[in-house]
Amino acid sequence: MRLFLCVFLVLFEVVCSVTRPNIVFILTDDQDVFLNGTGPMSKLRQYVSSQGATFSNMFVTTPLCCPSRSSILTGQYVHNHKAINNSVDGNCSSPSWQKGPETQTFVTYLKKSGYTTFFAGKYLNQYGMDETGGLSHIPPGWDHWNGLKGNSQYYNYVVSANGKAEKHGSDYKADYFTDVINRKATTF
Ligand SMILES: *[C@@H]1O[C@H](CO)[C@@H](O)[C@H](O)[C@H]1NC(C)=O
Ligand SMILES: *[C@@H]1O[C@H](CO)[C@@H](O)[C@H](O)[C@H]1NC(C)=O
Ligand SMILES: *[C@@H]1O[C@H](CO)[C@@H](O)[C@H](O)[C@H]1NC(C)=O
C-alpha cells in the first residue's frame, strides 16, 4: 500500500510539472506596411497591431504563399521540404509532401508532447483538391480540423470539417469565412 501511494505521488508530481501554456497562432496574409494592408482594418489596428510590434526590417526565406506556409509548418527551407510553388506539381499539398514533410510539422510534435490541437482557416493552396486526397485528408497532428478547400475565399467555399465536406454559401451571417473561423475557434 505504501509503495502504491509513493508511486502515485511521483506520477502526480510529474504530471503537475509538465503543465504548459496554451498556444494561439494566428497567421494572416497581405498586411504589410508598404501596401497599407491593415489600413481599412481599424479594429485590428486598435486592438492588436497598435499594441504590438511592427517589423520594419523583416526577412522571409521565400515570399510565395504555399512554400512559405510549408516552411512555417516544418521549420524547413524550401530546398528541403520541396514545396516550390503553389501548384500540386510543385509539391503544394502534393502526395509526396503528405507522405514526407507533412508527417513532421510543429503540429505533430505538439501532439506527441500532449497538446490537444485545433485548426480553422486556409491551410495550403491545393489542400482538399481531388489530386491531393480530397477533403477526407486530415493532416497529421490535428485533433480538430477545419481546413478550407483550396485558396482564399470568403463566400461560396467548402471546408473539411474533420474530414467531411461542409459547404457554405454567401449569407453574411452564416457564411462569412472570417466569422466562421472565429465561431469554431471560440467554441474550441
Ligand atoms: C491606408 O488605408 C486607410 C484606409 O483605407 C486610409 O485612410 C489611409 O490613408 C491609407 N494610408 C496610406 C499611407 O495610404
Ligand atoms: C516534390 O517532392 C518530391 C519528394 O521530396 C521530390 O522528389 C520532387 O523532386 C519534388 N518536386 C519538385 C518539383 O521539386
Ligand atoms: C510549379 O513547379 C512545377 C515543377 O517545376 C512546374 O511544372 C509548374 O509549372 C510550376 N507551376 C507554377 C504555377 O509555376
Short mmCIF file of C-alpha atoms and ligand atoms in Angstrom, two decimals:
data_model
loop_
_atom_site.label_atom_id
_atom_site.label_comp_id
_atom_site.label_asym_id
_atom_site.label_seq_id
_atom_site.Cartn_x
_atom_site.Cartn_y
_atom_site.Cartn_z
CA MET A 1 0.00 0.00 0.00
CA ARG A 2 2.80 2.41 0.88
CA LEU A 3 4.59 1.58 -2.31
CA PHE A 4 1.45 2.23 -4.36
CA LEU A 5 0.92 5.58 -2.66
CA CYS A 6 4.51 6.54 -3.28
CA VAL A 7 4.32 5.69 -6.96
CA PHE A 8 1.09 7.58 -7.28
CA LEU A 9 2.59 10.71 -5.77
CA VAL A 10 5.58 10.58 -8.03
CA LEU A 11 3.34 10.31 -11.08
CA PHE A 12 1.22 13.15 -9.87
CA GLU A 13 4.25 15.37 -9.50
CA VAL A 14 5.43 14.54 -12.96
CA VAL A 15 2.01 15.38 -14.33
CA CYS A 16 1.98 18.65 -12.41
CA SER A 17 5.44 19.67 -13.51
CA VAL A 18 4.60 19.36 -17.22
CA THR A 19 1.56 21.64 -17.33
CA ARG A 20 2.22 24.06 -20.15
CA PRO A 21 0.71 27.22 -21.58
CA ASN A 22 -1.93 27.31 -24.27
CA ILE A 23 -0.64 28.45 -27.66
CA VAL A 24 -2.70 30.52 -30.11
CA PHE A 25 -1.10 31.02 -33.52
CA ILE A 26 -2.80 33.39 -35.97
CA LEU A 27 -1.43 33.69 -39.50
CA THR A 28 -2.73 36.47 -41.75
CA ASP A 29 -1.82 37.41 -45.31
CA ASP A 30 -1.09 40.64 -47.15
CA GLN A 31 -1.00 43.06 -44.25
CA ASP A 32 2.37 44.66 -44.83
CA VAL A 33 3.00 48.32 -44.13
CA PHE A 34 4.08 49.09 -47.71
CA LEU A 35 0.73 48.02 -49.15
CA ASN A 36 -1.20 49.59 -46.23
CA GLY A 37 -2.74 46.14 -45.74
CA THR A 38 -4.26 46.94 -42.36
CA GLY A 39 -5.40 50.42 -43.45
CA PRO A 40 -9.09 49.53 -43.73
CA MET A 41 -8.99 47.31 -40.59
CA SER A 42 -9.38 49.88 -37.84
CA LYS A 43 -10.32 47.38 -35.11
CA LEU A 44 -7.37 45.14 -35.89
CA ARG A 45 -5.10 48.18 -35.60
CA GLN A 46 -6.73 49.37 -32.39
CA TYR A 47 -6.81 46.04 -30.54
CA VAL A 48 -3.81 44.20 -31.97
CA SER A 49 -1.18 45.94 -34.06
CA SER A 50 -1.07 49.27 -32.25
CA GLN A 51 -0.46 47.35 -29.01
CA GLY A 52 2.15 45.08 -30.55
CA ALA A 53 5.29 45.33 -32.63
CA THR A 54 5.91 46.18 -36.29
CA PHE A 55 8.85 44.55 -38.01
CA SER A 56 10.34 47.30 -40.14
CA ASN A 57 13.32 45.22 -41.28
CA MET A 58 12.00 41.75 -41.85
CA PHE A 59 13.07 38.78 -43.96
CA VAL A 60 11.36 35.58 -45.08
CA THR A 61 13.13 32.69 -46.78
CA THR A 62 10.51 32.70 -49.54
CA PRO A 63 7.78 35.25 -50.22
CA LEU A 64 5.50 32.80 -52.05
CA CYS A 65 2.36 31.50 -50.33
CA CYS A 66 2.44 27.69 -50.31
CA PRO A 67 6.25 27.34 -49.98
CA SER A 68 6.22 29.86 -47.12
CA ARG A 69 3.34 28.13 -45.34
CA SER A 70 5.14 24.79 -45.80
CA SER A 71 8.23 26.35 -44.17
CA ILE A 72 6.19 27.64 -41.23
CA LEU A 73 4.72 24.17 -40.70
CA THR A 74 8.01 22.26 -40.96
CA GLY A 75 10.70 24.75 -39.98
CA GLN A 76 12.50 23.78 -43.19
CA TYR A 77 13.79 25.77 -46.13
CA VAL A 78 12.08 25.25 -49.50
CA HIS A 79 15.06 23.26 -50.81
CA ASN A 80 14.43 20.75 -48.00
CA HIS A 81 10.62 20.45 -47.90
CA LYS A 82 10.45 20.80 -51.73
CA ALA A 83 7.12 22.64 -51.95
CA ILE A 84 8.49 25.02 -54.58
CA ASN A 85 5.34 26.82 -55.77
CA ASN A 86 1.56 26.99 -55.35
CA SER A 87 0.80 24.08 -57.73
CA VAL A 88 0.37 20.39 -56.96
CA ASP A 89 3.23 19.53 -59.35
CA GLY A 90 5.35 21.98 -57.37
CA ASN A 91 4.54 19.92 -54.22
CA CYS A 92 1.92 22.22 -52.73
CA SER A 93 -0.01 19.75 -50.54
CA SER A 94 1.09 17.04 -53.02
CA PRO A 95 1.04 13.32 -52.24
CA SER A 96 4.81 13.36 -51.66
CA TRP A 97 4.51 16.36 -49.33
CA GLN A 98 1.83 14.43 -47.44
CA LYS A 99 3.99 11.30 -47.20
CA GLY A 100 7.08 13.25 -46.18
CA PRO A 101 7.28 16.74 -44.66
CA GLU A 102 3.66 16.84 -43.50
CA THR A 103 4.30 13.93 -41.15
CA GLN A 104 6.83 16.06 -39.23
CA THR A 105 5.34 19.50 -38.64
CA PHE A 106 5.30 21.53 -35.44
CA VAL A 107 1.78 20.17 -35.01
CA THR A 108 2.85 16.53 -34.93
CA TYR A 109 5.45 17.43 -32.29
CA LEU A 110 2.91 19.35 -30.19
CA LYS A 111 0.53 16.40 -30.45
CA LYS A 112 3.25 13.93 -29.39
CA SER A 113 4.06 16.05 -26.36
CA GLY A 114 0.44 16.01 -25.18
CA TYR A 115 -1.25 19.06 -26.65
CA THR A 116 -4.82 18.98 -27.97
CA THR A 117 -4.71 20.72 -31.33
CA PHE A 118 -7.26 22.69 -33.36
CA PHE A 119 -7.10 24.24 -36.83
CA ALA A 120 -9.50 26.55 -38.67
CA GLY A 121 -8.82 28.53 -41.83
CA LYS A 122 -6.86 28.40 -45.04
CA TYR A 123 -4.13 25.73 -45.00
CA LEU A 124 -2.12 25.05 -48.17
CA ASN A 125 -3.36 26.40 -51.52
CA GLN A 126 -4.06 22.95 -53.00
CA TYR A 127 -5.48 21.37 -49.86
CA GLY A 128 -8.72 19.40 -50.36
CA MET A 129 -8.46 19.02 -54.15
CA ASP A 130 -9.09 15.57 -55.67
CA GLU A 131 -5.45 15.24 -56.72
CA THR A 132 -4.28 15.94 -53.16
CA GLY A 133 -6.53 13.39 -51.46
CA GLY A 134 -9.73 15.42 -51.21
CA LEU A 135 -11.40 16.71 -48.08
CA SER A 136 -11.04 13.43 -46.19
CA HIS A 137 -7.31 14.10 -45.81
CA ILE A 138 -6.66 15.47 -42.32
CA PRO A 139 -3.01 16.46 -41.90
CA PRO A 140 -1.35 14.51 -39.08
CA GLY A 141 -1.35 16.01 -35.60
CA TRP A 142 -4.67 17.85 -35.69
CA ASP A 143 -7.40 16.71 -33.28
CA HIS A 144 -9.94 19.23 -34.59
CA TRP A 145 -9.64 20.11 -38.26
CA ASN A 146 -11.44 22.80 -40.28
CA GLY A 147 -9.38 23.25 -43.42
CA LEU A 148 -10.52 25.44 -46.32
CA LYS A 149 -10.57 23.69 -49.69
CA GLY A 150 -8.12 25.48 -51.97
CA ASN A 151 -7.12 29.12 -51.86
CA SER A 152 -8.59 32.14 -50.01
CA GLN A 153 -12.36 32.53 -50.37
CA TYR A 154 -14.74 34.33 -48.06
CA TYR A 155 -18.05 33.10 -49.53
CA ASN A 156 -19.17 30.04 -51.54
CA TYR A 157 -16.41 27.80 -50.23
CA VAL A 158 -16.06 24.29 -48.84
CA VAL A 159 -14.39 23.36 -45.56
CA SER A 160 -13.22 19.95 -44.48
CA ALA A 161 -14.84 19.66 -41.06
CA ASN A 162 -12.86 16.77 -39.57
CA GLY A 163 -12.74 15.13 -42.99
CA LYS A 164 -16.33 15.83 -44.08
CA ALA A 165 -17.37 18.44 -46.64
CA GLU A 166 -19.09 21.49 -45.10
CA LYS A 167 -20.45 23.71 -47.88
CA HIS A 168 -21.04 27.41 -47.40
CA GLY A 169 -22.99 29.92 -49.46
CA SER A 170 -23.00 33.70 -49.47
CA ASP A 171 -25.13 34.69 -46.49
CA TYR A 172 -23.14 37.20 -44.43
CA LYS A 173 -24.26 35.95 -41.01
CA ALA A 174 -23.95 32.25 -41.73
CA ASP A 175 -21.08 32.06 -44.18
CA TYR A 176 -18.56 34.93 -43.96
CA PHE A 177 -15.44 32.82 -43.55
CA THR A 178 -13.62 35.05 -41.07
CA ASP A 179 -16.60 34.83 -38.71
CA VAL A 180 -17.00 31.09 -39.26
CA ILE A 181 -13.34 30.61 -38.22
CA ASN A 182 -13.95 32.85 -35.22
CA ARG A 183 -17.00 30.84 -34.08
CA LYS A 184 -15.26 27.49 -34.49
CA ALA A 185 -12.16 28.70 -32.62
CA THR A 186 -14.17 30.25 -29.81
CA THR A 187 -16.19 27.04 -29.40
CA PHE A 188 -12.96 25.04 -29.16
C1 LIG B 1 -4.32 53.35 -45.53
O1 LIG B 1 -5.68 52.97 -45.65
C2 LIG B 1 -6.58 53.79 -44.94
C3 LIG B 1 -7.99 53.18 -45.04
O2 LIG B 1 -8.29 52.77 -46.34
C4 LIG B 1 -6.52 55.21 -45.50
O3 LIG B 1 -7.40 56.05 -44.79
C5 LIG B 1 -5.09 55.72 -45.37
O4 LIG B 1 -4.98 56.99 -45.97
C6 LIG B 1 -4.13 54.76 -46.04
N1 LIG B 1 -2.75 55.20 -45.78
C7 LIG B 1 -1.85 55.30 -46.75
C8 LIG B 1 -0.48 55.72 -46.31
O5 LIG B 1 -2.11 55.08 -47.92
C1 LIG B 2 8.44 17.06 -54.84
O1 LIG B 2 8.86 16.31 -53.72
C2 LIG B 2 9.45 15.05 -54.07
C3 LIG B 2 9.71 14.32 -52.76
O2 LIG B 2 10.54 15.07 -51.93
C4 LIG B 2 10.70 15.30 -54.89
O3 LIG B 2 11.25 14.08 -55.28
C5 LIG B 2 10.34 16.13 -56.12
O4 LIG B 2 11.51 16.45 -56.84
C6 LIG B 2 9.63 17.41 -55.71
N1 LIG B 2 9.18 18.13 -56.87
C7 LIG B 2 9.67 19.32 -57.18
C8 LIG B 2 9.07 19.96 -58.39
O5 LIG B 2 10.55 19.88 -56.53
C1 LIG B 3 5.45 24.60 -60.30
O1 LIG B 3 6.56 23.77 -60.41
C2 LIG B 3 6.39 22.71 -61.34
C3 LIG B 3 7.61 21.82 -61.26
O2 LIG B 3 8.76 22.56 -61.55
C4 LIG B 3 6.14 23.27 -62.73
O3 LIG B 3 5.89 22.21 -63.63
C5 LIG B 3 4.92 24.17 -62.69
O4 LIG B 3 4.74 24.79 -63.94
C6 LIG B 3 5.09 25.25 -61.62
N1 LIG B 3 3.84 25.98 -61.50
C7 LIG B 3 3.82 27.32 -61.50
C8 LIG B 3 2.47 27.95 -61.40
O5 LIG B 3 4.85 27.99 -61.58
#
